[in-house]
Amino acid sequence: MAELNQVIGALNHAADIIENNKQHLTELDGAIGDGDHGINMSRGFSFVKKTLDEGSFETAADLFKKSGMALVAHVGGASGPLFGTAFLRASMTLKDKTEITIEDYINLLKASIEGIKMRGKSDAGEKTMLDALIPAYEAGEQAVQQGKNTVEVLQAVKEGSEKGLKETEKLVAKKGRASYVGERSIGHQDPGAASVALILGAIADYFSEA
Amino acid sequence: MAELNQVIGALNHAADIIENNKQHLTELDGAIGDGDHGINMSRGFSFVKKTLDEGSFETAADLFKKSGMALVAHVGGASGPLFGTAFLRASMTLKDKTEITIEDYINLLKASIEGIKMRGKSDAGEKTMLDALIPAYEAGEQAVQQGKNTVEVLQAVKEGSEKGLKETEKLVAKKGRASYVGERSIGHQDPGAASVALILGAIADYFSEA
Amino acid sequence: MKKLINQPENSLNEMLLGMTKAYPEYLTRLENTNVLIRQNLDGQKVAVVSGGGSGHEPTHAGYIGKGMLDAAVAGDIFTSPTPDQIYEAIKAVDRGKGVLLVVKNYSGDVMNFDMAKELAEMEGIEIEQVIVNDDVAVEDSTFTAGRRGIAGTVLVHKIAGAAVERGWDLQKVKAVAEKSIKRIHSMGMALSPCTVPSAGKPNFTLAEDEVEIGTGIHGEPGTHREKIKTADELTEELFNKIQADEPIKSGEEVALMVNGMGATPLMELYIVNNKVHDLLKSLGTTIHRTFVGEYMTSLEMAGMSLTVLKLDDELKSLLDDPADTPAFKIIN
Amino acid sequence: MKKLINQPENSLNEMLLGMTKAYPEYLTRLENTNVLIRQNLDGQKVAVVSGGGSGHEPTHAGYIGKGMLDAAVAGDIFTSPTPDQIYEAIKAVDRGKGVLLVVKNYSGDVMNFDMAKELAEMEGIEIEQVIVNDDVAVEDSTFTAGRRGIAGTVLVHKIAGAAVERGWDLQKVKAVAEKSIKRIHSMGMALSPCTVPSAGKPNFTLAEDEVEIGTGIHGEPGTHREKIKTADELTEELFNKIQADEPIKSGEEVALMVNGMGATPLMELYIVNNKVHDLLKSLGTTIHRTFVGEYMTSLEMAGMSLTVLKLDDELKSLLDDPADTPAFKIIN
Ligand SMILES: Nc1ncnc2c1ncn2[C@@H]1O[C@H](COP(=O)(O)OP(=O)(O)O)[C@@H](O)[C@H]1O
Ligand SMILES: Nc1ncnc2c1ncn2[C@@H]1O[C@H](COP(=O)(O)OP(=O)(O)O)[C@@H](O)[C@H]1O
Ligand SMILES: [Mg+2]
Ligand SMILES: [Mg+2]
Ligand SMILES: [Mg+2]
Ligand SMILES: [Mg+2]
C-alpha cells in the first residue's frame, strides 16, 4: 500500500485537513465540551508536521512513534493522550517495517482502538472518538475479508468513520467533558469522533488521488 | 409669606419633586459624574419628609436645622454635606422666627450660598449647584428691590435658577466629580444645579398655587 | 472579545513570566517548560504537584509556597498540560521522599497525569495520585467520567501541603488528602459565559434574565438553565444540592468557600456568604473558617461556587496550619 | 443588569453582614452603623480610619487588621459615607492617642470627612487627615478638585498602619503617610463599564473595539476613549503617563501594584505585570515588591490600574512590616 514517504504524505495531508477544520472542530466542542478541540488538534498536528519535516525515519514504527510523541506533548486535553496513545500503539504493531500494507493499516486501527480504550477507560457507545474509530475499523476489516482493493478498503474505512460520526449525534456522552451536559449532548456530533473521521478520510483521499 | 406649616408644605412638595425627578437627576450625573445624584437626593429628601412628618418644630430655625441634619446624614456623596450645610446656614439666619418673610427667604439663599462656598471651596462658574443658586438669589434680590410681591419674587428665584441651570451646559466643570471629565462636561447640565432648580421651582409653585 | 492580551498564543507564556516577576520570593520557572516550582525547596519532604489548564488563576501557581504546592504545571487555557511537562515538574521537586499529584477529575487531566506518573515510575520516583471530584452538579456514576474537580481542590492543596510541612510520609499525605476529598462538596453557577482568547467567542450564551446552574470551571454549559432569581434563592438552590448529596448535620463543623468565577464583584460574594452562613447556622453547624474570594476562576465568567468541607479534628488542625503562598496565606 | 443580589437597597447591609460572618477574627460591626472595626483593638496606639463609597471591595473593610486599618466606614455604592457614620467610627477606635483619617480626594469624601473631623474635634479627639490623590489621569491644578485617590490608597493604608504598629505618634504617622502620598502615582483604564444596582444600567458604553483611558473607580468615564490595542501597548501608555508626571530614574527602587477593576481575569493582570516589569527594568529601576490582584475595584468593571510607589529606606521597611488583614497579608 505505502512506502514511508507516502505515509508521511498521508499524515501531512491529514494534518492539513485538521488545520482546515480547526474552527469546525472547535464549534462542535463548544456545543457539548469546552470549545478547544480544534485548537488542540491543530496545535498537535502542526507538531506532527514539524516532526515529519525535520525527522528522518528508519521504520514505520519509528515514524508513528515520533508522531505519537508529538501528539502526546502538544495536543493536551483529553484528546492528546488518546490520539497519542493510538499512534504509539499503532507504532508497536509496525515493528521494523518500512512499508505498510492494507492489512497492516487495519491492524493498526485495531491496536489504536485498544490503546484508546485502555487510556480512556472507555468503550463503544459512549459518544467518543471510539464511535468513529470502531465502525471505521469494522468496515475496513469487512472490506478486506471481501477481498476489496486498497483504495476500496480505505474508502470503506472512511465511510465507516463518517457513518459512526453521524451516529454519535444520537448518543448521550458518557466519557469526557461532554458527559457533564448529559442528555443535552444529544443532537450534537462528538468532536473527537469528527477528528477521527477527518483523519481517516484524509488518508483515504490521499491514496485514492495518488 | 409663610407660617411653619406652609414651610413644611413647601419642603414636602420639594421632596416630592426631587423624588419624581430621581431618574432624570441620575441620568444627568451619569453623563458627567458617577450617576448617583438622583438616588442620593431622593434618599436624603425622603428622610427630610420623615423628619417633617415626625418632628414638632418650635421655630423655623429648628425646622431647617433638623432638615439639614437629615440631609447631612442621608444624602451622602458631595451633595449631602453641601445641601446639608446650605440648610444649616439657612437655619442660622432664621433664629427663633416662627414665620418667614420673602426677605428672610432671600437672606436664607444668600447664607446658603456662603455655606456651600465654604464647604465646597467653590465659587460661581465652576459648573456646580452654585451656578443655579447664585443667579436664583440675584434674581430674587432684584425682584425684592423692584418691590415685586411674594409670588413674583418666588417666580423670579425659580426662573433665575432655571436660567442658571441652562447656562451650566456651557461651563467646564471645575469642582466635584464632573471636573475629572474636563472639557467633556460641556454640553451637559450640572446635576446639583438641576436639583437646586427643582427645589426652588417647587417652592415657588407651592406658594403660587396656594 | 475584549481582553488585555497580546497574541492569544503568547498569553500562557506571558502570564507565567508575569507571575515569576511578581513573586520571585515564592516561585521560579523551570526552564523551557510551563512549570513553576517553589523557590528554596526545603528539607527532605514529600512534594505536592498540581496543575491543569490555565485560565483558573490564581489556581494553580498562586498556591505555590509554604504549606501548599511545590510545583504547578500550566496547560494552555482550559486544556490539560501534557505528560512531558508534568514529568519535568515531578523530577524537579522530588527530594527522594516521593511526590503526590493532586489532579482534578477531568478525562484530560487524569490521562495526562497518568502518563506522566508512568514516566516517573519508570525513573524510580515514588509517586501517588489523588483525584479531586467535589462537584455535586454532576452525577457520580460508573457510567460517566464521574464528578468534576472544582474549587474545593484548593482546600485539598492546603490539607496535603500542611501534612507535608509536618513531615508526614507520602502514604500518610495521600491518605489525608483522600479523606479531605471525600468530605469536600461544591456546586457552581454562572451569570455569564467566558471567552477563550484563541476561540474568540463565548462557549454558550445566556439571555439577560437567565442563569446557568451546575457549571464547571471551563466555560462549559452547566446542568440546566433557569430564570434569574435573587442571590438568596440562588445560594439556597446550590446549597440544597450540596446538602442533598451529603447532608450536613447539627453539631458538625465545616470550612466554607464562596468562590468567584472571575467577574463577580466581591460585594456579591459577601452577599452570598451572608446567606450561606445563615443556612449553615440554621442546621446547627459551626463554620470554622470562611474563604470568600476568587480561588478558582474561569477567565471572566460571572458567577460563583460554594464549597463545604466537613472537618474533623485532624483536618481542622491541618487547615489551620500556616500557609504562605501568593494567593493563600494563613497566619497563626 | 445581572447580579447576585437581593433588593439593591439591601446590598450594602448584606455585604457588611457577609463580611463580619466571613472574618469574625478580624472585624466586627459597630451596632446600627455601616462601620466595621478591628477585633481586639490593642494597645494605646494611634488609630487609622478610612472609608468611602462601597463597590470597591476589598477596599476598605478588607484592610482592617494588624498593620493596616482600625475602622472602615462604608457608604452606599460609589457614594461617600456621611459625617455621622465617620464620627461613630472615630469615637469607636480612638484610644486617646488620636486618629488618622485616610481620605481619597473626592469632593464628597473630603467634605463628609471634614464634617466628621469637626464633630470629633468638638469632642476633644485629636484628629488628623491625609488626602490621597495618586491618579495622574486628572490634571492637578488649583482650578480643579485636584487629583483623585485610587488604588494607591491601599499602600497608604499599609504605610500608615505599619507606622502605628511601631508605636509612632499621630504627627509622625501623618507625616509618613503624607510622604508616601507624594510618592504614589497611579493610572487606570477600562475595557467595560459597570452598573450600580440601584441605577440598573451602566454609566457609559463602549464599542466592542474601544477602551476608556484615565478612568477612576466609580464607573465614571475617563479622560478619553481610543481603539483597543494590545496589552503591552495599553500598559506602556498608562506607564508613560505616570512616568511623564513623575519620572522614575535609574537606581530608584519602587513598589508596584497592578490592580484589577473587578472583572479582569488575573491572567490578564499577570500579562500586564510582565510588561510593566520590563518597562521598569529598562529604566534601571529595582522593583522591591509587586502586588497583582484586585485591591480596589469598581464593581464588575473590566480594566486595570497601575500604581508606582517610589520607595526610600523608611517606606521600604514600613511596607515590609507584617500585615494581617482579610485582603492583604505580609508575612515575614
Ligand atoms: N475517556 C475517553 N475515551 C475516549 N475518548 C475520549 C475520552 N474522553 C474524551 N474523549 C474524546 O476527546 C474529545 C475531546 O477532546 P478535547 O476537546 O481536545 O479535550 P478536552 O475534553 O480535554 O477539552 C471528545 O470529543 C472525545 O471524543
Ligand atoms: N465643591 C463643590 N462645590 C459645590 N458643589 C459641588 C461641589 N462638588 C460637587 N458639587 C455638586 O454636587 C453634585 C454631585 O452630587 P452627587 O452626585 O450627589 O455626589 P457625588 O459627586 O459624590 O457622586 C454636582 O453636580 C455639583 O453640583
Ligand atoms: Mg475540549
Ligand atoms: Mg454623583
Ligand atoms: Mg479542554
Ligand atoms: Mg457618588
Coordinates of C-alpha atoms and ligand atoms in Angstrom, one line a residue, chain A residues 29 34 36-37 40 77-79 82 116 120 122 128-129 175-177 190-193, chain C residues 107-108 111, ligand 1:
Chain A
D29 CA -16.6 21.0 21.1
D34 CA -15.2 23.4 26.3
D36 CA -10.9 23.8 22.4
H37 CA -10.8 20.6 20.4
N40 CA -5.8 21.3 20.5
G77 CA -6.6 18.0 26.9
A78 CA -8.2 14.6 26.7
S79 CA -7.6 14.0 23.0
L82 CA -5.8 9.4 23.4
I116 CA -7.7 4.4 23.5
G120 CA -9.7 6.4 28.3
S122 CA -13.9 3.9 27.6
T128 CA -16.3 9.5 21.9
M129 CA -13.7 9.2 19.2
K175 CA -17.0 10.0 28.8
G176 CA -15.0 13.2 28.6
R177 CA -16.3 16.7 29.3
D190 CA -18.7 14.3 19.1
P191 CA -15.7 16.4 18.3
G192 CA -13.2 13.6 18.8
A193 CA -15.1 11.4 16.5
Chain C
S107 CA -10.6 12.9 31.5
G108 CA -7.8 15.1 30.0
M111 CA -5.0 10.8 31.4
Ligands
LIG1 N1 -12.3 8.7 28.1 C1 -12.4 8.9 26.8 N2 -12.3 7.9 25.9 C2 -12.3 8.2 24.6 N3 -12.4 9.4 24.1 C3 -12.5 10.4 24.9 C4 -12.5 10.3 26.3 N4 -12.6 11.5 26.9 C5 -12.7 12.4 25.9 N5 -12.6 11.8 24.7 C6 -12.6 12.4 23.4 O1 -11.9 13.6 23.4 C7 -12.7 14.6 22.8 C8 -12.4 15.9 23.4 O2 -11.1 16.3 23.2 P1 -10.6 17.8 23.6 O3 -11.7 18.8 23.4 O4 -9.4 18.0 22.8 O5 -10.1 17.6 25.1 P2 -10.8 18.2 26.4 O6 -12.1 17.5 26.6 O7 -9.9 17.9 27.5 O8 -11.1 19.7 26.2 C9 -14.1 14.1 22.9 O9 -14.9 14.7 21.8 C10 -14.0 12.6 22.8 O10 -14.0 12.2 21.5

